[in-house]
C-alpha positions as CSV (number, residue, x, y, z in Angstrom):
1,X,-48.2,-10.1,66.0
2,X,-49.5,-11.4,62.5
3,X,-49.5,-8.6,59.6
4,X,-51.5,-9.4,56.5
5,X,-50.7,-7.3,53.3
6,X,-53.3,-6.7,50.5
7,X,-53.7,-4.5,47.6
8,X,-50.9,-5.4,45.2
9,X,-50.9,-6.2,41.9
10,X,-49.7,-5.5,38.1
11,X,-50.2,-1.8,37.3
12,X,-48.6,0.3,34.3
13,X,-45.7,2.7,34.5
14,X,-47.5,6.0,35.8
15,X,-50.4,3.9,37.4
16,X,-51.2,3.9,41.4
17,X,-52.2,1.2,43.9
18,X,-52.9,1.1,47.0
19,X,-51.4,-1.4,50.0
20,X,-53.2,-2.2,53.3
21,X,-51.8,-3.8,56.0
22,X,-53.9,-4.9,58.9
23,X,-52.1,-6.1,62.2
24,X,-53.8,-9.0,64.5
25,X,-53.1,-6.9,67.4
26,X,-53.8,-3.0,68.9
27,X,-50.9,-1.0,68.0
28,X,-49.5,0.7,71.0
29,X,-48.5,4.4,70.4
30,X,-44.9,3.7,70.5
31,X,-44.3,1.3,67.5
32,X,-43.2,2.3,64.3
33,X,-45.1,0.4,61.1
34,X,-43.8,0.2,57.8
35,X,-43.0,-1.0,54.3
36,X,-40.2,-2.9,53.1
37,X,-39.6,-4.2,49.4
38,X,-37.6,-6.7,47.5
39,X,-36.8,-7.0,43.5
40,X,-35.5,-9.6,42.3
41,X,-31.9,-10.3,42.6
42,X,-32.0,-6.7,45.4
43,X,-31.4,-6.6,48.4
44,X,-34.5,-5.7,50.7
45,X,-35.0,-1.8,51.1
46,X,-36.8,0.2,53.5
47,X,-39.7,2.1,51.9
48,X,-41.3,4.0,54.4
49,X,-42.6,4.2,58.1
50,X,-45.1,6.0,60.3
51,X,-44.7,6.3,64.0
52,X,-48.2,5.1,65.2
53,X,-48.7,7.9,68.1
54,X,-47.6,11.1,66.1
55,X,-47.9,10.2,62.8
56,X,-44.6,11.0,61.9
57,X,-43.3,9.5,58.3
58,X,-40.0,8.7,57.3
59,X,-39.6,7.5,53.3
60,X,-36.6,6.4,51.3
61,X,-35.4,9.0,49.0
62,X,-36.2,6.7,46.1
63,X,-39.9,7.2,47.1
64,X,-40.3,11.0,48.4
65,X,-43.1,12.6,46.6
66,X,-44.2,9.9,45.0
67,X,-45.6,7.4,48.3
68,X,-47.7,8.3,51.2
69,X,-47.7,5.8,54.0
70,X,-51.2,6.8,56.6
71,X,-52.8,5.1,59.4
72,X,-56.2,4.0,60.4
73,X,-56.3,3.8,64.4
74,X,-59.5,1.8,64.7
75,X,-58.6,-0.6,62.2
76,X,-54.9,-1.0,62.9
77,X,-54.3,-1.1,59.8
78,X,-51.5,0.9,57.7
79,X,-51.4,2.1,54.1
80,X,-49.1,2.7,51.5
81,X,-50.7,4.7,48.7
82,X,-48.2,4.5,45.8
83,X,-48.6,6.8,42.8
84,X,-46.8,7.4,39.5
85,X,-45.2,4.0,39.8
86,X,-42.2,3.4,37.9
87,X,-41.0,-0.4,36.8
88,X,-37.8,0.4,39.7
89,X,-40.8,0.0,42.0
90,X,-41.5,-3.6,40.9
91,X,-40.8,-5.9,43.9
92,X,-42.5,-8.0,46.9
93,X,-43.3,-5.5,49.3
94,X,-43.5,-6.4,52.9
95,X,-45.2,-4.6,56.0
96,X,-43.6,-4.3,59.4
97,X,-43.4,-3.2,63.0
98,X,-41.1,-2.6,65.2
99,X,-41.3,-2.2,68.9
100,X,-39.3,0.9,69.7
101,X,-36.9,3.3,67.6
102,X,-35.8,1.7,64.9
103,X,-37.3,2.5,61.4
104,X,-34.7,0.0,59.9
105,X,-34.5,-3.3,62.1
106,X,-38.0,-4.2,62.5
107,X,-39.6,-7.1,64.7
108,X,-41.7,-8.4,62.7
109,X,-42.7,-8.6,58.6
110,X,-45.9,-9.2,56.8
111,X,-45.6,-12.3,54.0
112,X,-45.5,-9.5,51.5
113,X,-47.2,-8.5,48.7
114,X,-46.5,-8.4,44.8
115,X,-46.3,-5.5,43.2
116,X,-45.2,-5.5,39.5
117,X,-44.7,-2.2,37.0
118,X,-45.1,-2.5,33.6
119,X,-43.4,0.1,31.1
């Protein structure tokens, strides 16, 4: 499975943007897709999932309120709409999948995407 990111960028502190994430193959119900990130010197962080057959989300507490992962079936595609952005949130952001029920140990990861936060 190949998982192509787009939609980052640089965006000022308060700003929004928008991530896509298109996988080369159907999505099957049960597999989780999600978002990872990485800032520099960081480890990499889970940001948020959604469970492809119910919809169900799971985000990092860092995020709640603030990030909204949805889903477009036809498309299998993914999205992470990100608003009032804060510099913390400047890092490579990856998509991913995994098979079963893991939201933290996925399969597989996107090449990831730049996002950067200007204050």
């Amino acid at each position: 499975v190949q998982l192509v990111e787009s939609g980052g960028g640089l965006v000022q502190a308060g700003g929004s943007l928008r991530l896509a994430c298109a996988a080369s193959e159907r999505i099957i119900s049960t597999y989780i897709l999600g978002w990872s990130r990485q800032a520099p010197g960081k480890e990499r962080e889970f940001v948020g999932g959604i469970r492809w057959t119910t919809g169900t989300t799971r985000y990092a507490d860092s995020v709640k309120g603030r990030f909204t992962i949805s889903r477009d079936n036809a498309k299998n595609t993914v999205y992470l709409q990100m608003n009032s952005l804060k510099p913390e949130d400047t890092a490579v952001y990856y998509c991913t999948l995994s098979y079963g029920s893991s939201w933290y140990e996925p399969n597989y990861w996107g090449q990831g995407t730049q996002v950067t936060v200007s204050s």
